[in-house]
Short mmCIF file of C-alpha atoms and ligand atoms in Angstrom, two decimals:
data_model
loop_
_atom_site.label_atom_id
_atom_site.label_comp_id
_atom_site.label_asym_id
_atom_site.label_seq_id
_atom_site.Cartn_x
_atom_site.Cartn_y
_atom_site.Cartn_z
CA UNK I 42 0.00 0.00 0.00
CA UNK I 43 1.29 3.01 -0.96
CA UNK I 44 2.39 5.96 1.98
CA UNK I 45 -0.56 8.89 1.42
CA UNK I 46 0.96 11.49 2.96
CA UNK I 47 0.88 14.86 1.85
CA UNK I 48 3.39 14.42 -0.55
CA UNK I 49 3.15 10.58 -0.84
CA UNK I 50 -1.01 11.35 -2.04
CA UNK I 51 0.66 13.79 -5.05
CA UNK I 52 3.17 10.57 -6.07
CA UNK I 53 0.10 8.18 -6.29
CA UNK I 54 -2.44 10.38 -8.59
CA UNK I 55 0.90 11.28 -10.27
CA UNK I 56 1.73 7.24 -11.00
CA UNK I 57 -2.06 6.75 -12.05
CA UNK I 58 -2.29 8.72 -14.46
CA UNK I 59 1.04 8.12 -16.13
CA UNK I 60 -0.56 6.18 -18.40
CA UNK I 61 -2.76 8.57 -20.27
CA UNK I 62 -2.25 7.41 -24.06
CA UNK I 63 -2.67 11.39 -25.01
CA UNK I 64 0.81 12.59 -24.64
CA UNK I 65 0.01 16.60 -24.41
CA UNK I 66 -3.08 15.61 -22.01
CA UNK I 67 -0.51 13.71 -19.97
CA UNK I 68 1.75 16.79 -19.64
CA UNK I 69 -0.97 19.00 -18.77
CA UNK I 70 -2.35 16.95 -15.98
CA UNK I 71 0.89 15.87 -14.48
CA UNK I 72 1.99 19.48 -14.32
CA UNK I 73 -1.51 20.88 -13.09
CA UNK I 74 -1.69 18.34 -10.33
CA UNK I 75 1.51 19.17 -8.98
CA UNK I 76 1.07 22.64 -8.84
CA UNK I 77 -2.63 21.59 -7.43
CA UNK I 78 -1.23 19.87 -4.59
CA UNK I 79 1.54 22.21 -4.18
CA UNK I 80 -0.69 25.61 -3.77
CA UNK I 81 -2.85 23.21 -1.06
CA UNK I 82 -0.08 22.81 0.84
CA UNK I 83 1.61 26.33 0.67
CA UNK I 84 -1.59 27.88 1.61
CA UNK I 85 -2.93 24.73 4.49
CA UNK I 86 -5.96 24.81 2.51
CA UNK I 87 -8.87 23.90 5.27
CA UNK I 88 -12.05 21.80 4.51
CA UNK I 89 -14.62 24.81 4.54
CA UNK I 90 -11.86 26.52 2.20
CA UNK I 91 -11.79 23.57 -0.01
CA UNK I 92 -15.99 23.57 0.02
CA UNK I 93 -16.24 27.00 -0.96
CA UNK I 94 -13.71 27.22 -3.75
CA UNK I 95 -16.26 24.34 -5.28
CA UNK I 96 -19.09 26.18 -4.56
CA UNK I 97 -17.57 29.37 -6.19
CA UNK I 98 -16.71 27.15 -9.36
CA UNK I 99 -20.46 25.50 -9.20
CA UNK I 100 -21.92 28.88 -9.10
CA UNK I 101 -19.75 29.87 -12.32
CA UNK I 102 -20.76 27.14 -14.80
CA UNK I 103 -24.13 27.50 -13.27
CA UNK I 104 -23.62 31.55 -14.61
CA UNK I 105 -22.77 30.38 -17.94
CA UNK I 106 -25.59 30.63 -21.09
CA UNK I 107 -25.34 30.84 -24.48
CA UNK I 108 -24.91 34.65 -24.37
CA UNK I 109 -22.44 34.77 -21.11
CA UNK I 110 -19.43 32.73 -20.55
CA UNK I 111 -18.38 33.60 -16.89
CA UNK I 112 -15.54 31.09 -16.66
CA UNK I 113 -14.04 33.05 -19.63
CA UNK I 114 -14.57 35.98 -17.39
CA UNK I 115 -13.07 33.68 -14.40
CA UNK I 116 -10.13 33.51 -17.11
CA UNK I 117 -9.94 37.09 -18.02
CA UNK I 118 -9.77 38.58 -14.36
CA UNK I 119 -7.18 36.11 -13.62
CA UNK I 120 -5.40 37.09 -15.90
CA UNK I 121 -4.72 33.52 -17.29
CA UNK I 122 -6.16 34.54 -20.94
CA UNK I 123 -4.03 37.67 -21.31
CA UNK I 124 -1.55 34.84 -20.48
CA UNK I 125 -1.88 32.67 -22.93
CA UNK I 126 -2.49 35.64 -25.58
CA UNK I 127 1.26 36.46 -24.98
CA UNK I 128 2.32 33.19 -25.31
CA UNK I 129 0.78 32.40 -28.69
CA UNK I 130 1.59 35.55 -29.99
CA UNK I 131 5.50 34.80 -29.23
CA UNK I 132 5.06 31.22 -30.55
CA UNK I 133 6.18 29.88 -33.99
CA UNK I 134 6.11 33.92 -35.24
CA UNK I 135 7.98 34.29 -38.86
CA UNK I 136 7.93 38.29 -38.19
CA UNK I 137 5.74 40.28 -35.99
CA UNK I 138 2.36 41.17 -36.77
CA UNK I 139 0.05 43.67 -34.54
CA UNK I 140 -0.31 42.64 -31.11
CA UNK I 141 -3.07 40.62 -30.23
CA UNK I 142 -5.78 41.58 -27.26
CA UNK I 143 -8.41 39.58 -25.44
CA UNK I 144 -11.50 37.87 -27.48
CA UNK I 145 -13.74 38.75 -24.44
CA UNK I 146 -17.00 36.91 -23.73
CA UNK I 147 -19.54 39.19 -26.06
CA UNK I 148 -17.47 37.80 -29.39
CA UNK I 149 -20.28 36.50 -31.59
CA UNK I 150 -19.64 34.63 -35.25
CA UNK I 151 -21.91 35.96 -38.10
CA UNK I 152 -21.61 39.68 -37.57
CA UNK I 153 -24.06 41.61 -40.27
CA UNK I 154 -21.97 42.41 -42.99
CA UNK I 155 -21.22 46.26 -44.21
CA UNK I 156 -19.88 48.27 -47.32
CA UNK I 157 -17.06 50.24 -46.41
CA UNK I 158 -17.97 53.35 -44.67
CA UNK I 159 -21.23 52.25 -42.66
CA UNK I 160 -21.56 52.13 -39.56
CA UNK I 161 -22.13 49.08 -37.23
CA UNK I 162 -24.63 51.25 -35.44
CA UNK I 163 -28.11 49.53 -35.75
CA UNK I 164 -30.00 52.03 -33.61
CA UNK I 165 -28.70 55.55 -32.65
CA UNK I 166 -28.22 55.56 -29.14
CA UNK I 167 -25.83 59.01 -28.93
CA UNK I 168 -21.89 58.80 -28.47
CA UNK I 169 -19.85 60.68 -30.60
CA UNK I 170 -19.40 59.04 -34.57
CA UNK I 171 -15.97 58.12 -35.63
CA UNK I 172 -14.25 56.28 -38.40
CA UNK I 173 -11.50 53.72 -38.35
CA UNK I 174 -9.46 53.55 -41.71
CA UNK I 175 -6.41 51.77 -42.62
CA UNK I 176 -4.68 49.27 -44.12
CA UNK I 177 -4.32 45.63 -43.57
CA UNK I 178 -0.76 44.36 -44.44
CA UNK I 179 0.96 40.89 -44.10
CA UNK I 180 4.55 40.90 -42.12
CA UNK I 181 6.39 42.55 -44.78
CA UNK I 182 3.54 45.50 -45.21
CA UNK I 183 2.28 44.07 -48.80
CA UNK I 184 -1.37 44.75 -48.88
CA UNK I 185 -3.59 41.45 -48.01
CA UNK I 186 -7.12 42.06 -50.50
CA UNK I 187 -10.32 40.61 -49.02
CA UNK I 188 -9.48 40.03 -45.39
CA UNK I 189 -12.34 40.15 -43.27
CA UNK I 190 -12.35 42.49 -40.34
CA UNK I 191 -15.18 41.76 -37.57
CA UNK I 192 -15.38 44.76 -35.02
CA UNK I 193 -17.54 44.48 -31.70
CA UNK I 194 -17.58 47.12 -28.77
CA UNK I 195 -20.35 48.66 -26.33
CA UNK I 196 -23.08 50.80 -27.05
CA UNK I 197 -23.40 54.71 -25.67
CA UNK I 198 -24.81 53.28 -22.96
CA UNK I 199 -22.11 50.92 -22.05
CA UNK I 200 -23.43 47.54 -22.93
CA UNK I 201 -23.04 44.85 -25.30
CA UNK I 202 -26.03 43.83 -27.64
CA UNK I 203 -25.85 40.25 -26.00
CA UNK I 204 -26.27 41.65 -22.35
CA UNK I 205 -29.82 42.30 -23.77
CA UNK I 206 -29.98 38.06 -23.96
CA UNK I 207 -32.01 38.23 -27.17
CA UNK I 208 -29.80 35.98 -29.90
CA UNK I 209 -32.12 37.83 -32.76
CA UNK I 210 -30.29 41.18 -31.92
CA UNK I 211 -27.14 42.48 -33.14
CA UNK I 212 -26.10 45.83 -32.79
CA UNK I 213 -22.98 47.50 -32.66
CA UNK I 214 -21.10 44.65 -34.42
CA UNK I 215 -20.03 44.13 -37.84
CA UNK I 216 -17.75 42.50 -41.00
CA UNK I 217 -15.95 44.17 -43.69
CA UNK I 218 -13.97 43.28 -46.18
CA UNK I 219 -10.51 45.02 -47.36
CA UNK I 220 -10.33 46.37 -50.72
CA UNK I 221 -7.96 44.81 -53.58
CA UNK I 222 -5.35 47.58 -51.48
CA UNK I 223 -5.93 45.97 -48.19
CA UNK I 224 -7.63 49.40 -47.26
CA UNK I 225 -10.63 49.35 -45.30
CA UNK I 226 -13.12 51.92 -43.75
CA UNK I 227 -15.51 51.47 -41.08
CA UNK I 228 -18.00 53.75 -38.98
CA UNK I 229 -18.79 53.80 -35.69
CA UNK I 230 -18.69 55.28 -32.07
CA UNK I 231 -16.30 56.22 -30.05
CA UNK I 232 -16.54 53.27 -27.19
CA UNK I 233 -17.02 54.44 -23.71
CA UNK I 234 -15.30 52.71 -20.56
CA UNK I 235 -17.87 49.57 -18.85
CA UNK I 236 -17.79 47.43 -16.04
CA UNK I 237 -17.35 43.70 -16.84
CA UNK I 238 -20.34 41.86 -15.43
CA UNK I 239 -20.75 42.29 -11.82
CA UNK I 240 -23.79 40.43 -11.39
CA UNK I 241 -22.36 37.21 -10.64
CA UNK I 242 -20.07 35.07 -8.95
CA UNK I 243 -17.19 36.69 -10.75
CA UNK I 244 -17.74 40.23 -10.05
CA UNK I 245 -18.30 39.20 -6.41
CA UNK I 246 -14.99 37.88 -6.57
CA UNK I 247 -13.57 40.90 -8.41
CA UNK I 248 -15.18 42.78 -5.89
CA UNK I 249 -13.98 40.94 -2.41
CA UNK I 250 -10.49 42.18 -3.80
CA UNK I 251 -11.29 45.60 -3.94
CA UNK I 252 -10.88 46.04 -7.54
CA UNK I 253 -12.83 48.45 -9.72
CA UNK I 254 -13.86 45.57 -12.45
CA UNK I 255 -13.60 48.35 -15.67
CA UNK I 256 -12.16 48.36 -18.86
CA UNK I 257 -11.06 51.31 -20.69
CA UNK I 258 -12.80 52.23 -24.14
CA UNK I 259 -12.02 49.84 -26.99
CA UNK I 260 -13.34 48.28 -30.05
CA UNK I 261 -12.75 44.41 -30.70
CA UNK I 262 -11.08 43.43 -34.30
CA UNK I 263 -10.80 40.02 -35.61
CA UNK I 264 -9.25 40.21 -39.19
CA UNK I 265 -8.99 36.98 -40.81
CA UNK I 266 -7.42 36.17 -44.48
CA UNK I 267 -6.50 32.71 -45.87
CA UNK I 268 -3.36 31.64 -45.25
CA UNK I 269 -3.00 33.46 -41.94
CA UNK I 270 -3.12 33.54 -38.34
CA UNK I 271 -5.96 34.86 -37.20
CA UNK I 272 -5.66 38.33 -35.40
CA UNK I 273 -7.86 39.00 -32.30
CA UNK I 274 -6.87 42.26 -31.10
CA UNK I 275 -8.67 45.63 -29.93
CA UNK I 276 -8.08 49.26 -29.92
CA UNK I 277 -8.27 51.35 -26.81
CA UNK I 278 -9.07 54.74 -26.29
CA UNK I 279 -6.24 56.90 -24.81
CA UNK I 280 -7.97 59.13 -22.95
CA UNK I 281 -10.15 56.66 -20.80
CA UNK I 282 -9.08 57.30 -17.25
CA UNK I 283 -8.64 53.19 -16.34
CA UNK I 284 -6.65 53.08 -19.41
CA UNK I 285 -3.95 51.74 -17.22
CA UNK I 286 -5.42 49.84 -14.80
CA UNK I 287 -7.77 47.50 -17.33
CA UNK I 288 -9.02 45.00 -14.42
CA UNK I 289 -8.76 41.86 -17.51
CA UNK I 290 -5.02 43.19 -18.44
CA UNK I 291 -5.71 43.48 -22.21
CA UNK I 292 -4.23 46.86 -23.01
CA UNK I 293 -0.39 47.37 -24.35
CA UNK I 294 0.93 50.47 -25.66
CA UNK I 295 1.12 49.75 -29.58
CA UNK I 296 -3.04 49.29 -29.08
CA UNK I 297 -3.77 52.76 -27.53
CA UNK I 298 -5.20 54.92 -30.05
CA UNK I 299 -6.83 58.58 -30.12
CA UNK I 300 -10.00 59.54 -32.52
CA UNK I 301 -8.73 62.52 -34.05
CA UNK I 302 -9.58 65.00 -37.36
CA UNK I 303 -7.60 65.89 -39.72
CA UNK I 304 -5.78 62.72 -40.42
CA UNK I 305 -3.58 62.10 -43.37
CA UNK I 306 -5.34 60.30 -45.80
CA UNK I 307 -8.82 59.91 -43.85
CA UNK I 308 -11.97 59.17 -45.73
CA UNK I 309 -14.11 61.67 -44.63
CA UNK I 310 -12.82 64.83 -42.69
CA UNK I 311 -15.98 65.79 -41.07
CA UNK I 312 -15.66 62.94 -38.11
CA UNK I 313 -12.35 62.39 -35.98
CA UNK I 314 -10.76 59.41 -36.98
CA UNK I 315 -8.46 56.41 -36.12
CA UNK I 316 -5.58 55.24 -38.53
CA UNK I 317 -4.50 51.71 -37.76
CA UNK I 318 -2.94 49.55 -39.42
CA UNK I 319 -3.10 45.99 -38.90
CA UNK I 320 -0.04 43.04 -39.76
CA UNK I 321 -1.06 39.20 -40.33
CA UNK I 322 1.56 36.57 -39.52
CA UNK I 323 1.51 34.33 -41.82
CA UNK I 324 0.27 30.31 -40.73
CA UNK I 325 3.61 28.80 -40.19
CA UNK I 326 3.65 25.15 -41.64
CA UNK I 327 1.23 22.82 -39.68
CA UNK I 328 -0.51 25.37 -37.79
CA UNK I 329 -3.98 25.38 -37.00
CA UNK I 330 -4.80 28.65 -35.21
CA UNK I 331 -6.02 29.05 -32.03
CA UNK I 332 -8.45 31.52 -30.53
CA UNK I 333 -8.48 32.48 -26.56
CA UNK I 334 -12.01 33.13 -26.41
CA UNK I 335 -15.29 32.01 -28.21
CA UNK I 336 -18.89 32.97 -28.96
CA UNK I 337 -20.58 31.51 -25.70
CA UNK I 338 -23.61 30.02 -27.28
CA UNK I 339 -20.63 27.26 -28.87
CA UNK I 340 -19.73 26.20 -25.47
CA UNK I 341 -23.37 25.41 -24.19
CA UNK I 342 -23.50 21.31 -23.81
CA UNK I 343 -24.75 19.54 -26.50
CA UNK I 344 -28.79 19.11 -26.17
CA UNK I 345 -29.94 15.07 -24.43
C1 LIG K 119 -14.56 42.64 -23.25
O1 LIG K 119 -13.72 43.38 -23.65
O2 LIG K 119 -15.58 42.58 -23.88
C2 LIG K 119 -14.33 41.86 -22.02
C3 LIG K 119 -13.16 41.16 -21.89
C4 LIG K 119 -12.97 40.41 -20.77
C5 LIG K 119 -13.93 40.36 -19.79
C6 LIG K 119 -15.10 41.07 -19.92
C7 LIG K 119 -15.31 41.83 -21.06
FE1 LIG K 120 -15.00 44.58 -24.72
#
């Protein structure tokens, strides 16, 4: 019989599962249950402890619907997904493209698609219109024709469409396409500073450590061209006063922009505007991708 002890307990789930056929699953678990067991015993975690981190983790899948994904938000305030972000950007890159940013929980596939120049506004609801124009570029800046750009941010108000929990309603979301330059122009407003969701066992989390639980201003971009890796990425708004304290840890410096006239080259000079221009990576060989985040309604359980 083997000594459980509390090291001799970590040696025996260790040795049973040494046989997983899957090698990567193998490394993950091995790894994850000795840091498991280690953090137990660094911190003398207690029964009642033990009980209530379950309940907390109970309570978050139980927060979890097809239009919110709170352990994505567990993720985010962790800071485990900015995380992994940094590590797949640094991974298996041929030359750098623009940095990437979190997908965030209100990402949703099948944007309505626009003409260049409209905006993704489907009901006016104030803020102050802007454009965003540019140029999409692979690694070496030749123009990439045809990318798709999705863009996704909060309403005047603050809110994303699907914190209104209707699937039927999109607003303030939207896909282009880059002309045969790589240019594109979209229209939009300028994104105000929100509070993640605080209604749930998350926020009460966030808020138990005295955080403030906002991000600054930003619009969402996910540009996407054949032969590519996929860019998730977002643009934040300068002046926001939490710009550097983003309680999710998304922001870097090469993604803080400023809506501004009298650009160079702008497509319309009667709204301030944001010039940005976004690098693909190309796919290196054998690559599939890989997305930190998803559209929560495709990580509901299959129906009985
Ligand atoms: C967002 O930017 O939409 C977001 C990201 C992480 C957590 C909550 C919201
Ligand atoms: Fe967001």
């Amino acid at each position: 019989m083997p000594d459980l002890d509390r090291m001799g307990v970590t040696a025996e789930a260790l040795a049973q599962m040494a046989k997983t056929p899957d090698p990567r699953l193998r490394e993950i678990m091995d790894a994850a249950i000795r840091h498991l067991h280690e953090f137990a015993r660094e911190v003398e975690l207690k029964p009642d402890e033990w009980l209530a981190g379950i309940a907390f983790l109970t309570a978050v899948g139980q927060a979890c619907t097809p239009f919110r994904q709170e352990f994505i938000l567990l993720s985010d305030v962790l800071g485990l997904s900015r995380l992994v972000n940094v590590m797949h950007d640094a991974k298996g890159r041929e030359a750098a493209g623009t940095e990437t940013s979190l997908l965030g929980p209100f990402f949703r596939e099948k944007a309505p698609e626009f003409a260049a120049g409209e905006s993704i506004a489907a009901t006016d609801k104030g803020g102050e219109e802007i454009i965003l124009f540019g140029e999409v570029t692979d690694a070496e800046g030749r123009a990439v024709a045809d990318a798709e750009i999705d863009i996704w941010q909060v309403d005047a108000t603050g809110l994303y469409d699907l914190q209104a929990n209707d699937a039927e309603h999109m607003d303030m979301r939207g896909r282009y396409r880059t002309d045969a330059q790589g240019r594109f122009h979209m229209r939009t407003v300028k994104p105000i500073g929100y509070s993640i969701p605080m209604d749930g066992p998350v926020g009460q989390f966030v808020q138990k450590q005295d955080r403030h639980g906002m991000r600054p201003g930003h619009i969402h971009i996910l540009v996407q061209a054949p032969g590519y890796r996929e860019l998730v990425t977002a643009l934040y708004m300068g002046d926001d006063p939490n710009i550097g304290s983003d309680t999710v840890f998304g922001v870097s410096d090469s993604l803080v922009v400023m809506p501004r006239r009298g650009q160079p080259g702008a497509p319309r000079a009667d709204l301030p505007a944001i010039r940005y221009d976004f690098r693909l990576s190309r796919l290196a060989a054998g690559e599939s991708g890989g997305r930190v985040g998803a559209d929560p309604s495709q990580m509901m359980p299959a129906a009985e």
